[in-house]
Coordinates of C-alpha atoms in Angstrom, one line a residue:
M212 CA -0.1 -25.3 -46.4
Y213 CA 1.8 -29.1 -45.2
Q214 CA 1.6 -29.1 -41.9
L215 CA 3.1 -32.1 -39.5
V216 CA 1.9 -33.1 -35.9
D217 CA 3.3 -35.4 -33.8
A218 CA 4.8 -37.1 -37.3
S219 CA 6.6 -39.6 -36.8
F220 CA 8.4 -43.4 -39.4
Q221 CA 9.7 -46.2 -38.4
I222 CA 10.6 -49.4 -40.1
D223 CA 11.1 -52.6 -37.8
G224 CA 10.6 -50.3 -34.9
K225 CA 13.4 -48.4 -35.6
T226 CA 12.7 -44.6 -35.4
I227 CA 13.8 -43.2 -38.4
L228 CA 12.3 -39.3 -38.2
H229 CA 11.1 -38.7 -33.8
P230 CA 7.6 -37.4 -33.2
T231 CA 8.0 -33.3 -35.9
N232 CA 5.9 -30.7 -36.3
L233 CA 6.0 -28.4 -38.6
T234 CA 4.5 -25.7 -40.8
F235 CA 5.3 -25.2 -44.8
K236 CA 5.5 -21.9 -45.2
P237 CA 3.0 -21.2 -49.2
G238 CA 5.1 -19.6 -51.9
A239 CA 8.6 -20.1 -49.9
V240 CA 11.3 -22.7 -51.4
T241 CA 11.8 -24.6 -48.3
T242 CA 14.7 -26.9 -47.6
L243 CA 15.8 -29.8 -46.2
L244 CA 19.7 -30.3 -45.1
G245 CA 21.3 -32.4 -43.0
H246 CA 23.9 -35.5 -43.1
N247 CA 23.3 -39.0 -44.8
G248 CA 20.3 -40.6 -42.7
C249 CA 19.5 -37.7 -40.9
G250 CA 16.2 -37.7 -42.1
K251 CA 15.6 -35.7 -44.8
S252 CA 14.0 -38.2 -48.0
T253 CA 11.6 -40.0 -44.7
L254 CA 10.0 -36.2 -44.0
I255 CA 9.5 -35.6 -47.7
K256 CA 7.7 -38.9 -48.3
L257 CA 5.9 -38.5 -45.8
L258 CA 4.3 -35.2 -47.5
S259 CA 4.3 -36.8 -50.7
R260 CA 2.9 -40.1 -49.5
Q261 CA 5.3 -42.5 -50.7
N262 CA 5.1 -43.4 -46.8
P263 CA 2.4 -43.0 -44.4
A264 CA 2.9 -41.8 -40.9
A265 CA 3.5 -44.0 -37.9
S266 CA 2.2 -42.0 -35.9
G267 CA 0.3 -38.2 -36.1
Q268 CA -1.0 -36.5 -38.7
V269 CA 0.5 -35.0 -42.1
L270 CA -2.3 -32.2 -43.1
F271 CA -2.3 -30.5 -46.6
D272 CA -5.3 -27.0 -46.2
Q273 CA -5.9 -28.1 -42.8
Q274 CA -6.7 -32.2 -44.4
P275 CA -4.8 -34.9 -43.3
I276 CA -3.8 -36.5 -46.2
S277 CA -4.4 -39.4 -46.2
A278 CA -8.1 -38.1 -47.0
L279 CA -7.5 -37.6 -49.9
S280 CA -8.0 -38.7 -53.1
S281 CA -4.5 -39.7 -55.4
Q282 CA -6.7 -37.6 -58.2
D283 CA -7.4 -34.9 -55.3
F284 CA -3.4 -35.4 -53.6
A285 CA -1.8 -34.7 -57.9
L286 CA -4.0 -31.3 -58.6
N287 CA -2.6 -30.7 -55.6
V288 CA 1.2 -31.5 -55.2
A289 CA 3.6 -32.8 -57.5
Y290 CA 6.6 -35.3 -56.9
L291 CA 9.3 -35.7 -58.1
P292 CA 11.7 -38.2 -56.4
Q293 CA 15.7 -38.9 -55.8
H294 CA 16.0 -41.1 -59.0
P295 CA 13.1 -40.4 -61.6
P296 CA 11.9 -43.6 -63.2
I297 CA 13.0 -45.1 -66.7
T298 CA 12.6 -43.0 -69.9
D299 CA 13.6 -45.2 -72.2
G300 CA 11.7 -44.2 -76.7
V301 CA 10.4 -41.1 -74.1
T302 CA 10.7 -38.0 -76.1
V303 CA 10.3 -34.8 -73.3
R304 CA 6.8 -33.5 -75.3
E305 CA 5.3 -37.0 -73.5
L306 CA 7.2 -36.7 -70.5
V307 CA 6.1 -33.1 -69.8
C308 CA 2.4 -34.6 -71.6
F309 CA 2.1 -37.6 -67.5
G310 CA 2.2 -34.5 -66.0
R311 CA -2.1 -34.0 -66.7
Y312 CA -2.6 -37.3 -66.7
P313 CA -4.1 -36.5 -63.0
W314 CA -6.8 -33.9 -65.2
K315 CA -7.2 -36.5 -67.8
G316 CA -8.4 -39.5 -65.5
A317 CA -6.7 -43.5 -67.7
F318 CA -9.2 -43.1 -70.2
G319 CA -9.0 -38.5 -70.6
R320 CA -7.8 -37.5 -73.8
Y321 CA -5.7 -34.2 -74.3
S322 CA -6.9 -31.0 -75.2
D323 CA -5.9 -28.6 -77.7
Q324 CA -5.8 -26.4 -73.4
D325 CA -4.0 -29.3 -72.0
Y326 CA -1.3 -29.5 -75.3
R327 CA 0.0 -25.7 -74.5
L328 CA 0.2 -26.0 -71.0
V329 CA 2.6 -29.1 -71.9
D330 CA 4.1 -26.4 -74.0
D331 CA 4.6 -23.8 -71.8
A332 CA 5.6 -25.4 -69.9
I333 CA 8.8 -26.4 -72.3
E334 CA 9.8 -23.6 -73.0
K335 CA 9.0 -22.1 -70.0
V336 CA 12.2 -24.8 -68.8
G337 CA 13.4 -23.8 -71.8
L338 CA 13.5 -27.2 -73.7
T339 CA 12.1 -25.9 -76.1
P340 CA 14.0 -26.4 -78.9
F341 CA 14.5 -30.1 -77.6
A342 CA 11.0 -30.7 -77.6
N343 CA 11.1 -34.4 -79.4
R344 CA 14.0 -35.5 -78.3
F345 CA 14.6 -38.6 -76.4
V346 CA 14.6 -38.0 -72.6
T347 CA 17.6 -39.9 -72.8
T348 CA 19.5 -37.7 -75.6
L349 CA 19.8 -34.9 -73.2
S350 CA 22.4 -34.5 -70.1
G351 CA 21.7 -34.3 -67.1
G352 CA 20.8 -30.4 -66.4
E353 CA 18.5 -31.2 -69.3
R354 CA 16.6 -34.0 -67.9
Q355 CA 16.0 -32.4 -65.1
R356 CA 15.1 -29.8 -66.5
A357 CA 12.7 -31.5 -68.4
W358 CA 10.8 -33.4 -65.3
V359 CA 10.4 -29.8 -63.7
A360 CA 8.9 -29.2 -66.9
M361 CA 6.4 -32.3 -66.6
L362 CA 5.4 -31.1 -62.6
L363 CA 4.8 -27.9 -63.2
A364 CA 2.6 -28.7 -66.6
Q365 CA 0.7 -30.9 -63.7
Q366 CA -0.2 -27.2 -62.7
S367 CA -0.1 -28.1 -58.9
K368 CA -0.3 -25.5 -55.9
C369 CA 2.3 -26.9 -54.3
I370 CA 6.2 -29.8 -55.8
L371 CA 9.0 -31.5 -53.9
L372 CA 11.7 -31.8 -54.8
D373 CA 14.3 -35.4 -53.5
E374 CA 17.8 -34.3 -53.8
P375 CA 17.0 -32.9 -57.4
T376 CA 20.5 -31.8 -58.1
S377 CA 22.5 -34.9 -56.5
A378 CA 23.9 -36.4 -60.4
L379 CA 25.2 -32.5 -61.5
D380 CA 27.5 -30.9 -61.5
V381 CA 28.2 -27.1 -59.7
A382 CA 27.1 -25.5 -63.3
H383 CA 24.1 -27.2 -63.9
Q384 CA 23.4 -27.3 -59.8
Y385 CA 23.2 -23.9 -60.3
E386 CA 21.1 -23.9 -63.3
L387 CA 18.3 -26.0 -61.6
L388 CA 17.9 -23.9 -59.1
A389 CA 18.1 -20.7 -60.2
L390 CA 15.3 -21.5 -62.1
I391 CA 13.2 -23.7 -60.4
R392 CA 13.8 -20.0 -57.8
E393 CA 12.9 -17.9 -60.3
L394 CA 9.2 -20.3 -61.8
N395 CA 8.0 -19.7 -57.4
Q396 CA 8.2 -16.2 -57.7
S397 CA 6.8 -16.2 -60.8
L398 CA 4.5 -18.6 -61.1
G399 CA 3.8 -18.6 -56.6
L400 CA 4.3 -22.0 -56.2
T401 CA 5.4 -24.0 -53.2
V402 CA 8.9 -26.0 -52.9
I403 CA 10.0 -28.4 -50.6
M404 CA 12.3 -30.1 -51.4
V405 CA 16.3 -31.8 -49.6
L406 CA 19.5 -30.8 -50.4
H407 CA 22.8 -31.3 -49.1
D408 CA 24.8 -27.8 -50.6
V409 CA 24.3 -25.9 -48.1
N410 CA 25.8 -22.8 -50.0
M411 CA 23.0 -23.3 -53.4
A412 CA 20.5 -24.0 -50.4
A413 CA 21.3 -20.3 -48.3
K414 CA 21.6 -19.0 -51.5
F415 CA 17.7 -20.1 -53.4
S416 CA 15.8 -21.0 -50.4
D417 CA 13.6 -19.1 -47.6
E418 CA 12.9 -21.1 -45.5
L419 CA 15.3 -24.3 -43.9
I420 CA 15.7 -26.5 -41.5
A421 CA 18.4 -28.4 -40.5
L422 CA 17.8 -32.8 -39.5
H423 CA 19.6 -35.0 -37.3
T424 CA 19.0 -38.5 -36.3
G425 CA 15.6 -37.6 -37.5
K426 CA 14.8 -35.0 -34.9
V427 CA 14.3 -30.9 -36.7
I428 CA 17.4 -29.7 -34.7
A429 CA 17.1 -25.6 -36.0
Q430 CA 14.7 -23.6 -38.5
G431 CA 14.8 -21.1 -40.0
S432 CA 16.0 -18.0 -42.4
P433 CA 19.6 -18.8 -44.0
E434 CA 20.2 -15.3 -43.1
Q435 CA 19.4 -17.0 -39.0
M436 CA 20.3 -19.7 -40.0
M437 CA 24.4 -19.4 -41.8
N438 CA 26.3 -19.8 -38.9
P439 CA 29.5 -21.8 -37.1
E440 CA 27.3 -22.5 -33.8
T441 CA 24.2 -24.4 -35.9
L442 CA 26.1 -25.5 -38.8
Q443 CA 28.5 -27.5 -36.2
Q444 CA 25.4 -28.0 -35.1
I445 CA 23.8 -29.6 -37.9
Y446 CA 27.5 -31.3 -39.3
G447 CA 28.8 -32.1 -37.0
M448 CA 32.6 -29.8 -38.0
E449 CA 34.3 -26.6 -38.3
L450 CA 32.5 -24.8 -40.9
A451 CA 33.5 -20.6 -41.3
L452 CA 31.8 -18.5 -43.3
F453 CA 32.8 -15.0 -45.4
N454 CA 30.7 -13.2 -46.4
H455 CA 29.2 -12.8 -50.4
P456 CA 31.2 -9.4 -52.1
E457 CA 28.4 -8.0 -53.9
T458 CA 25.3 -9.6 -52.4
G459 CA 26.8 -9.6 -48.5
K460 CA 25.3 -13.2 -47.7
P461 CA 27.2 -15.3 -46.0
I462 CA 29.1 -18.5 -47.8
S463 CA 30.5 -21.3 -45.5
Y464 CA 33.6 -23.4 -46.5
I465 CA 35.2 -25.7 -44.0
P466 CA 39.7 -23.6 -42.5

């Protein structure tokens, strides 16, 4: 679905992302990992058309994303930035309705079908009792669920999430990522996201891509990536691992 062909990004002559070749698996959860400033958010901003590539191409369904109209792109890709817009005076249902905008245009009216899709998205994220609450009155975890509902209402093939758990405590991080994983599996959504927590990423992802100083340095399944040598390469520090007593999956920690 998504492919980078020698795609790079520069600011004021400084290379932030070196020429990169990647193919993202459709229907999978792929997580971008690495320390601050490694190029994770830059990469997802290329995918979301927030920034144009300085060289090379970003392809979606084998077409350059720059060739897609804004509406066609929005019908295929939904994007949640690290810092979503302020939502003062907006209810959960109104926010989720924004997800239907690409289908209606600036002067279109919402149909009964649109409202059914909105209510279904709210139900999927468990916010039906809060549908008429103002978004600003919700907890951090509930707000993130409301934004995810808006992405679901957009009915895109792919959702892009830039650090969706950055403002959440551990319990709400787990809840949100479990929700995203469940939606990926039940709806067949392709998910590409940026995370900092390697253990959360390993638990909820099919594929991990690690960056360092603007270059992809490792890529593979969580089982392939969760080893001391690869983690040392990614984070520049020693991390040890143990296997979860029930799932057997590796978990990293600082020894």
